[in-house]
Amino acid sequence: QVQLVESGGGLVQAGGSLRLSCAASGRAFNRYVMGWFRQAPGKEREFVASISRSGASTDYADAVKGRVTISRDNAKNTGYLQMNSLKFEDTAVYYCAATSTSGILTSRAGAVYDYWGQGTQVTVSS
């Protein structure tokens, strides 16, 4: 049982940076694998990044690898997505997600995640 709230989105020029935050309510935040997904208008939801319970393992989509860093601070019940060198193609609503599913370190599959935030808009101007 966890509620997720994203923040940090906004309008940024191409080449700029944003840090998205995902604040989680409830205890035992470190029992949840975290993920970030995005959805552009008229497009399917796509995987961005995932991080293991301890933060030791991460996974990134090829489209963002090298430009994005996922992290978490379990003491603050918060996950982060640092985005650098932003491109127009990064424009989307970004969602954080969490799952308590056992036996996984990270996951690219949206169906695995039990809890989702409301999303935060990221708009990159060209």
PDB file of N, CA, C and O in Angstrom, residues 7 10 14 44 57 89 92 104:
ATOM      1  N   SER A   7       6.574  15.136  -9.116  1.00  0.00           N
ATOM      2  CA  SER A   7       6.732  16.570  -9.231  1.00  0.00           C
ATOM      3  C   SER A   7       8.021  16.858  -9.987  1.00  0.00           C
ATOM      4  O   SER A   7       8.830  15.962 -10.222  1.00  0.00           O
ATOM      5  N   GLY A  10       8.023  20.327 -16.146  1.00  0.00           N
ATOM      6  CA  GLY A  10       7.901  21.700 -16.598  1.00  0.00           C
ATOM      7  C   GLY A  10       8.382  21.859 -18.011  1.00  0.00           C
ATOM      8  O   GLY A  10       8.588  20.882 -18.732  1.00  0.00           O
ATOM      9  N   ALA A  14      15.579  22.427 -25.303  1.00  0.00           N
ATOM     10  CA  ALA A  14      16.407  21.297 -25.701  1.00  0.00           C
ATOM     11  C   ALA A  14      17.838  21.503 -25.212  1.00  0.00           C
ATOM     12  O   ALA A  14      18.393  22.597 -25.300  1.00  0.00           O
ATOM     13  N   GLU A  44       1.931   5.116 -27.216  1.00  0.00           N
ATOM     14  CA  GLU A  44       1.822   4.151 -26.138  1.00  0.00           C
ATOM     15  C   GLU A  44       2.760   4.520 -24.998  1.00  0.00           C
ATOM     16  O   GLU A  44       3.785   5.169 -25.194  1.00  0.00           O
ATOM     17  N   SER A  57      20.805  -1.707  -8.229  1.00  0.00           N
ATOM     18  CA  SER A  57      20.629  -2.108  -9.620  1.00  0.00           C
ATOM     19  C   SER A  57      19.718  -1.132 -10.337  1.00  0.00           C
ATOM     20  O   SER A  57      18.704  -0.700  -9.782  1.00  0.00           O
ATOM     21  N   GLU A  89      12.006  14.976 -28.326  1.00  0.00           N
ATOM     22  CA  GLU A  89      11.361  13.671 -28.273  1.00  0.00           C
ATOM     23  C   GLU A  89      11.109  13.182 -26.849  1.00  0.00           C
ATOM     24  O   GLU A  89      10.390  12.197 -26.656  1.00  0.00           O
ATOM     25  N   ALA A  92       6.650  14.421 -22.837  1.00  0.00           N
ATOM     26  CA  ALA A  92       5.672  13.403 -22.460  1.00  0.00           C
ATOM     27  C   ALA A  92       5.205  13.675 -21.038  1.00  0.00           C
ATOM     28  O   ALA A  92       5.775  14.500 -20.321  1.00  0.00           O
ATOM     29  N   ILE A 104      12.195  -9.971  -8.284  1.00  0.00           N
ATOM     30  CA  ILE A 104      12.711  -9.108  -9.338  1.00  0.00           C
ATOM     31  C   ILE A 104      13.580  -8.018  -8.725  1.00  0.00           C
ATOM     32  O   ILE A 104      13.363  -7.600  -7.589  1.00  0.00           O
TER      33      ILE A 104
END
